[in-house]
Every structure is written in structure tokens, then in C-alpha cells.
Short mmCIF file of C-alpha atoms in Angstrom, two decimals:
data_model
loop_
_atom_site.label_atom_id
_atom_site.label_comp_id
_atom_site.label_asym_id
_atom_site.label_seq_id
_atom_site.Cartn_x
_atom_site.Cartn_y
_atom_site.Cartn_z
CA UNK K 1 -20.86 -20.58 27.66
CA UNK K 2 -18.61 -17.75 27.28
CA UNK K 3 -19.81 -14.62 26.55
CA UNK K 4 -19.33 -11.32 24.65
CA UNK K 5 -19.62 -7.95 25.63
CA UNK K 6 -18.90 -5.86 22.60
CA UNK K 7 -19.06 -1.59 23.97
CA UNK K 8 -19.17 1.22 22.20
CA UNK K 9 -17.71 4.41 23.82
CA UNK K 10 -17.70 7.63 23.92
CA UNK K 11 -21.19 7.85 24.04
CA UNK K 12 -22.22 12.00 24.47
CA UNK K 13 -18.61 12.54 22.20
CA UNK K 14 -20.96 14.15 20.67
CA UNK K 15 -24.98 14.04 19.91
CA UNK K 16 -24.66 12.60 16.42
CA UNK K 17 -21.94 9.84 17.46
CA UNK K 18 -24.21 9.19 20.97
CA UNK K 19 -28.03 8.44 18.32
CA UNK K 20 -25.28 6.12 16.46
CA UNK K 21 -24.88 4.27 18.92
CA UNK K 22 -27.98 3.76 20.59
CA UNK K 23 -29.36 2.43 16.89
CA UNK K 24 -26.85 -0.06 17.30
CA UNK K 25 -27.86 -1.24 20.74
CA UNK K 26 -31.53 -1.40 19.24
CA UNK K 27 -30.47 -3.27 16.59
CA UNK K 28 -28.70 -6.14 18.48
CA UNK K 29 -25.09 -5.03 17.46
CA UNK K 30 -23.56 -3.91 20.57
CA UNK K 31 -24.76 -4.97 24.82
CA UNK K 32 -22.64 -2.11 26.55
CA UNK K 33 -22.47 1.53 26.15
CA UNK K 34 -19.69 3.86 27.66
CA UNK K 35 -20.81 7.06 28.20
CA UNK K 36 -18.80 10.38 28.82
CA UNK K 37 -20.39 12.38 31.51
CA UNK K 38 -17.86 14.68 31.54
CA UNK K 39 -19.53 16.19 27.97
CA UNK K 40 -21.38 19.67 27.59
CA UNK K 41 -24.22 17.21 26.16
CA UNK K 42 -24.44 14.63 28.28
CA UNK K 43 -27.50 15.30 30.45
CA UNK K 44 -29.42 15.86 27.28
CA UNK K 45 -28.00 12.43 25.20
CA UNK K 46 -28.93 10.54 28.12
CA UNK K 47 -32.04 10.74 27.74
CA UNK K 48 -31.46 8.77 24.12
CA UNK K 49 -30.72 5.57 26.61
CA UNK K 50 -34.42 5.64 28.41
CA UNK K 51 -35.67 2.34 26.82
CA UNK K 52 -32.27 0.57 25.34
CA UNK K 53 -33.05 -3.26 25.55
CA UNK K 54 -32.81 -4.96 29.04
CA UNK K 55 -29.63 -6.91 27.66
CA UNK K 56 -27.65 -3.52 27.40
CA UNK K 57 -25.03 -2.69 29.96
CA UNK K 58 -24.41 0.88 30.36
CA UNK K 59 -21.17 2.53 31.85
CA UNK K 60 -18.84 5.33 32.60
CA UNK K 61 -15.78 5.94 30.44
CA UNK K 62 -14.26 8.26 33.00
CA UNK K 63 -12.29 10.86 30.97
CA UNK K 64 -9.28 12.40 32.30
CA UNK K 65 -7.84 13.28 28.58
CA UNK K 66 -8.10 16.21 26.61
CA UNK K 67 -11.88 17.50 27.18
CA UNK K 68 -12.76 20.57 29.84
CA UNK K 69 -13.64 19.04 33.21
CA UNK K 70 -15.91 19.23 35.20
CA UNK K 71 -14.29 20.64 38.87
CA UNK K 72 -11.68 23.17 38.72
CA UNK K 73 -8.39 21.53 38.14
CA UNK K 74 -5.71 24.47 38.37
CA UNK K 75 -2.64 22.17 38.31
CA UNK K 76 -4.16 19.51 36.18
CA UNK K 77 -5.83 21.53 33.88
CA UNK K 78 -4.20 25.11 33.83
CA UNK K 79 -5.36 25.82 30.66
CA UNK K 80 -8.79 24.57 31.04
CA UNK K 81 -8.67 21.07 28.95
CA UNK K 82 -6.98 18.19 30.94
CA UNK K 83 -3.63 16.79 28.94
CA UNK K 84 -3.46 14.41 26.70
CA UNK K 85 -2.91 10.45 27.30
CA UNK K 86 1.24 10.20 26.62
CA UNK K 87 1.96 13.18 28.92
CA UNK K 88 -0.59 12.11 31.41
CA UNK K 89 1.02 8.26 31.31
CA UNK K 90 4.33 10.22 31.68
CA UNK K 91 3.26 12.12 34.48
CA UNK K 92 1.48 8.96 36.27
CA UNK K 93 4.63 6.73 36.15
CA UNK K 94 6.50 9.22 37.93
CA UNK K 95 3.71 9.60 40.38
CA UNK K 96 3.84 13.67 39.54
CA UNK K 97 0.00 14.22 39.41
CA UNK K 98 -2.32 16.42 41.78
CA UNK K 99 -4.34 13.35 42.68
CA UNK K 100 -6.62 15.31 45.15
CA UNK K 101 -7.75 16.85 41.79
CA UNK K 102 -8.32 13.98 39.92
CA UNK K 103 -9.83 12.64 43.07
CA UNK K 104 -12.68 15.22 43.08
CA UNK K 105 -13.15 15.19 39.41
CA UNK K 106 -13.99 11.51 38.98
CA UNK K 107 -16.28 11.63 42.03
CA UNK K 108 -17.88 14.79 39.72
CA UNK K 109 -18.60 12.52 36.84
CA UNK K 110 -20.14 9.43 38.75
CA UNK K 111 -22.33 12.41 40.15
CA UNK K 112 -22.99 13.20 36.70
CA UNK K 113 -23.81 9.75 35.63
CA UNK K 114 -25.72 9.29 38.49
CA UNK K 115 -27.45 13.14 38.46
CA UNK K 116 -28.51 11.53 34.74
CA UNK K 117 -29.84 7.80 34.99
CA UNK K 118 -30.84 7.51 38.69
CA UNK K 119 -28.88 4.55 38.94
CA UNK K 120 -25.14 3.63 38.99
CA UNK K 121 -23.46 2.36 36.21
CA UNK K 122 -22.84 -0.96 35.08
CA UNK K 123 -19.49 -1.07 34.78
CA UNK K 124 -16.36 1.76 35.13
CA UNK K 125 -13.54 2.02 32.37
CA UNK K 126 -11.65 5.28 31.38
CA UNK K 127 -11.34 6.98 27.91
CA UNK K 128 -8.02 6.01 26.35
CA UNK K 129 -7.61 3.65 29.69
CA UNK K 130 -6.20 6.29 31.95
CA UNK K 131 -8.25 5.04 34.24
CA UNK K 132 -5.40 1.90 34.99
CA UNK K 133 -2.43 4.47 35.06
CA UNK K 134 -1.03 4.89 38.39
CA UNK K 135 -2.63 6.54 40.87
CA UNK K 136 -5.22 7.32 39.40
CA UNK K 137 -6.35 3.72 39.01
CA UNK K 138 -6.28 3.45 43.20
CA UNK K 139 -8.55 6.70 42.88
CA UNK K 140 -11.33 4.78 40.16
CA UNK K 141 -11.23 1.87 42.06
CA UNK K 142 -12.32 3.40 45.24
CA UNK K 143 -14.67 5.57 44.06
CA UNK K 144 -16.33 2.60 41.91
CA UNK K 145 -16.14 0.39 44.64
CA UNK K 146 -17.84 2.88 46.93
CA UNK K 147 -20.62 4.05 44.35
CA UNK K 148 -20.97 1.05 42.52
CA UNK K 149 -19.94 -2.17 44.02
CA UNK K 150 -21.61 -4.39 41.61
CA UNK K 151 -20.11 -2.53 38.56
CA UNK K 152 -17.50 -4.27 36.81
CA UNK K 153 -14.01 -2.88 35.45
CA UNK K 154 -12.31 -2.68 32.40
CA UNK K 155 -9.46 -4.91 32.03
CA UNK K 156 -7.14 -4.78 28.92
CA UNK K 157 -5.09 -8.02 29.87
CA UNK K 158 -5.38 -10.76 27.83
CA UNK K 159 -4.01 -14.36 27.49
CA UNK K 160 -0.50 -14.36 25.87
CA UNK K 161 -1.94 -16.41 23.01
CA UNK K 162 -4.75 -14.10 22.42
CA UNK K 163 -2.89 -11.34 22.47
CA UNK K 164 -0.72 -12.37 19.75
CA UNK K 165 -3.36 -13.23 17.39
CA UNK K 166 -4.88 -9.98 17.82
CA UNK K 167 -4.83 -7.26 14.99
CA UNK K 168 -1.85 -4.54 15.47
CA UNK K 169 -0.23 -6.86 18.33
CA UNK K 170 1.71 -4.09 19.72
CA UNK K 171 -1.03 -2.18 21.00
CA UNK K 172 -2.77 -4.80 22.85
CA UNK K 173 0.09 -5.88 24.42
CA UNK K 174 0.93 -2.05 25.61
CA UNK K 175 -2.82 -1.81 26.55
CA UNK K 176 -2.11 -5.21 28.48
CA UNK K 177 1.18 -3.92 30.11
CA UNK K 178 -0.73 -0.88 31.34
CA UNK K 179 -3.03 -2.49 33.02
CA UNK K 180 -1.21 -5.76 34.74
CA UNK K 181 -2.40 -6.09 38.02
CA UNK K 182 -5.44 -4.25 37.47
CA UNK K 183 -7.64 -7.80 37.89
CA UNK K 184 -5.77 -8.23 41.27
CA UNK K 185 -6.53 -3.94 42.62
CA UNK K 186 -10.08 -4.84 41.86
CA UNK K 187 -10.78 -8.19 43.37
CA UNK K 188 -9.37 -6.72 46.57
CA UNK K 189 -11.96 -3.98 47.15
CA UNK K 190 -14.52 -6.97 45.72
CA UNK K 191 -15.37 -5.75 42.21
CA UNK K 192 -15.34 -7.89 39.08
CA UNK K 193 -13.29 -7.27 35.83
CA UNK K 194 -13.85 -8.32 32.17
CA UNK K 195 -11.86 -11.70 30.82
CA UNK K 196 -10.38 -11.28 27.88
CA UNK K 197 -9.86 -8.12 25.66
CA UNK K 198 -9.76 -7.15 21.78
CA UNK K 199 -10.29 -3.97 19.61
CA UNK K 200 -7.63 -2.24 18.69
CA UNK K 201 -6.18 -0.74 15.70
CA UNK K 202 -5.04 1.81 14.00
CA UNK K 203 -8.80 3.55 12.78
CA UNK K 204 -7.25 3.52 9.09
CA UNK K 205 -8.12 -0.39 8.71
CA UNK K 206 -10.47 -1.84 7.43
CA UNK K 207 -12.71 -2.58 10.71
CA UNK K 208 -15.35 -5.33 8.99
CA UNK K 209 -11.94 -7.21 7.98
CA UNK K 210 -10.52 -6.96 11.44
CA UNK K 211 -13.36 -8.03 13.53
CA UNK K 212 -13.65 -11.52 13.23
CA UNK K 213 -9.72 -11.84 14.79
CA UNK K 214 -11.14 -9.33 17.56
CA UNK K 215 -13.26 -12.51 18.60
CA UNK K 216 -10.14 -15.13 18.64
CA UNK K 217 -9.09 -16.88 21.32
CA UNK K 218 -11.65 -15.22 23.74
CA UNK K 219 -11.81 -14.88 27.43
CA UNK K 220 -14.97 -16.29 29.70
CA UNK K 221 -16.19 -12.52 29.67
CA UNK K 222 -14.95 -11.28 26.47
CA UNK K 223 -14.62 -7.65 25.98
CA UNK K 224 -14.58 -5.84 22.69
CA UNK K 225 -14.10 -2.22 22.31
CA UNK K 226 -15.72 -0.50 19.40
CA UNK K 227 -16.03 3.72 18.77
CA UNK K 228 -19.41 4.32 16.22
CA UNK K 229 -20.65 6.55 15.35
CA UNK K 230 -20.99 9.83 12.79
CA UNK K 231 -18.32 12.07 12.70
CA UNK K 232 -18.70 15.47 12.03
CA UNK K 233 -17.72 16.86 15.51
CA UNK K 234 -15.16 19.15 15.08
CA UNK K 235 -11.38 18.06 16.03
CA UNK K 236 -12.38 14.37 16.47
CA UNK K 237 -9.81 12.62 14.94
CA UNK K 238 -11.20 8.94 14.09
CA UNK K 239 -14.54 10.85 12.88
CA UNK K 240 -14.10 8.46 9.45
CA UNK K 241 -13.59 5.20 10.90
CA UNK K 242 -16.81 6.24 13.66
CA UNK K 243 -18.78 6.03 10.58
CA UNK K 244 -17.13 3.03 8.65
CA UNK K 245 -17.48 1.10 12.40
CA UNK K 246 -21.17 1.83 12.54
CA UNK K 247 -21.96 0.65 9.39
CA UNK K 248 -19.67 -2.36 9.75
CA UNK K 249 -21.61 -3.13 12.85
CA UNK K 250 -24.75 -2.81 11.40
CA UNK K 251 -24.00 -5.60 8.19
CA UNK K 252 -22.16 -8.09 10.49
CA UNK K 253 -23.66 -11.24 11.73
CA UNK K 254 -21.97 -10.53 14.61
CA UNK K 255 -24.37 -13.33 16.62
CA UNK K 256 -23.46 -15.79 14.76
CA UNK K 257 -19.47 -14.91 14.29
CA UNK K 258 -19.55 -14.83 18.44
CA UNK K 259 -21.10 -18.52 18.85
CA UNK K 260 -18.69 -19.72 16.13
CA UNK K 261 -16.18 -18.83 19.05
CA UNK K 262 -18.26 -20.09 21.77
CA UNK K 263 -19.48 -17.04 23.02
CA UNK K 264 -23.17 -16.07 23.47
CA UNK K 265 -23.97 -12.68 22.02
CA UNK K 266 -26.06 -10.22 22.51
CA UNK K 267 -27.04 -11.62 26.42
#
């Protein structure tokens, strides 16, 4: 059978949004966390994942957007906060970023991560998916590869079929586009990637409408990105639909939607 991973990220956003989402996980809503270790509060919100159900993947959302990092980044960061994701794509596709930077400051969160949990994680994805941009993707990949062998990747391809059928179309096929070839990078240096992809929108939806089409047409390993939480962090623009996802998560039968599909959910 099939089966559905359904992740929350941006776990240690911030310490309201990272208790949202660890109710969840106790609550048999969502099996995989991704957390940002690259947060002032990280250290202390991981402790909030200490006895999480054994079913529960967690992972690093490797952020190399908009947040204050953790090495010194003088050309990537002048200014102290690294740039956001459409100047940063910009950048990669021209192949115009100090990747000996970036380099040192993903190795800085899997310390992190690892500096936190005593353990590696789970799986490796990057906030907003910069970790499949170029370049940096060959950097992610090594470094997950070396650190975390049996961790599996984030993969926003998706069948042509499914990807039509999925809400606000456009963005899962740019998502998809992004990231073609990423499957093939990883298999080389022997890690695994997610089959299948949904979750995105526009975070003005309605998300409780939109999920069951999140679940169509799914993949063997059939991932499903979600971002709960509360929002009263300052500057974080989806803080409303954090809070309407969390409580959409917390009515749905999601168990039952996913076998509908054929997928098994929450193992």
C-alpha cells in the first residue's frame, strides 16, 4: 500500500507555531516535522519533540531565505538576513552565488540539528525549496548524503496527471520544474526521495476544502506539505492561514480520506 507522509514545516518559525505542531503529531494529524535549525529558538523548541510518537519522521528544512544565518555570510548575506527566494532563484540560475558560503552554512545547521536531537534527521528539504536550486542543491545533497545517508529528500515532481488535478496548478508545476532531476542527483550519491507531491496554494483558500484534491492521484510515497500553526510572530506573512491549517488538521479524518486513496496514514 501506498503511503502518506503529510509534514508540517517550519517547525521553531517560532515557539507558538513549533507547540502547534507537535499537538498535531500527538494527535495523529501529521507523521513528519520540518524543523528550522537555523532559528534563535530552536535549541529550546526541540526539546517539544522528546517523546513525539515512534511513527513521526522528523527533518531539516534547510533555510537559505530571508532569516539571519547562522555562519558569517558577507557576500550572501551583507546585510545580515540571507535574500529572499525570487532573487536567490535568480541568482542560482545564473550560477552567481558564493557557494563556499552556502556550503559552510548548511553544514552549520545539520550541526545544529544534530547539536539538538543527537541523531540525524530523517529526511532533508529546504524552506521555500531552495534547497533544489542550482548549486546549491549539489551542496544539500552532499552534505545529506555524508551526514545522513538514510535520510530521504524532498522531491516536488509529480506525475503529469497529478499535477494537473492539483489545487492552483501553476505552482506545482513551477515547484515540479524546479526540481526535475532532483530524483536522479539523489539516487546517485544513494539517497531516497519522496513519490509524489501536493500542498500548495495560495494561504487565502480555504485549506479544509483543498485538502482532499492534495491526496489525488498520489505517488507510492506521497508527500504533503502543510505550515500550522499560531501566528502571532511578527512579519510572518501566512500567520492566518497557520492557524486556519491547524485547526483544519485537527477536524479532518484525514486517516480515513488517505485510505480512500489507497494510502496508509499515519504509519
Amino acid at each position: 500500500m501506498s503511503r502518506l507522509i503529510l509534514c508540517s514545516d517550519d517547525f521553531a518559525y517560532s515557539s507558538a507555531i513549533s507547540a502547534a505542531i507537535v499537538d498535531l503529531a500527538h494527535a495523529g494529524k501529521i507523521n513528519a516535522i520540518s524543523c528550522m535549525a537555523v532559528m534563535p529558538g530552536w535549541a529550546e523548541d526541540a526539546r517539544l519533540l522528546a517523546d513525539l510518537p515512534g511513527h513521526v519522521e522528523i527533518g531539516l528544512h534547510v533555510t537559505l531565505t530571508e532569516e539571519a544565518p547562522r555562519t558569517v555570510m558577507p557576500r550572501y548575506a551583507p546585510e545580515g538576513h540571507m535574500p529572499q527566494i525570487d532573487p536567490l532563484g535568480r541568482a542560482a540560475a545564473k550560477w552567481h552565488i558564493p557557494l563556499d558560503e552556502v556550503a559552510l552554512e548548511i553544514a552549520a545547521q545539520f550541526d545544529a540539528f544534530f547539536a539538538a536531537l543527537r541523531r540525524a534527521p530523517d529526511f532533508v528539504d529546504g524552506h521555500q525549496h531552495a534547497h533544489a536550486l542550482p548549486g546549491i542543491r549539489d551542496l544539500v545533497l552532499a552534505e545529506t548524503a555524508g551526514r545522513a545517508p538514510r535520510a530521504w529528500i524532498r522531491d516536488c515532481t509529480d506525475a503529469p496527471g497529478a499535477l494537473l488535478r492539483r489545487p492552483f496548478a501553476g505552482k506545482a508545476i513551477g515547484s515540479a520544474w524546479h526540481c526535475r532531476g532532483l530524483g536522479q542527483d539523489a539516487a546517485a550519491l544513494g539517497l531516497r526521495t519522496n513519490r509524489g507531491f501536493a500542498g500548495h496554494y495560495d494561504f487565502r483558500s480555504d485549506f479544509e476544502t483543498l485538502f482532499p484534491r492534495f491526496l489525488k492521484k498520489p505517488g507510492e510515497t506521497h508527500l504533503v506539505m502543510c505550515h500550522p500553526g499560531a501566528g502571532e510572530r511578527s512579519g510572518d506573512s501566512i500567520a492566518d492561514a497557520r492557524i486556519r491549517e491547524a485547526k483544519a488538521l485537527h477536524r479532518l479524518p484525514i486517516t480515513d480520506m488517505a485510505a480512500a486513496e489507497g494510502l496508509a496514514f499515519p504509519a
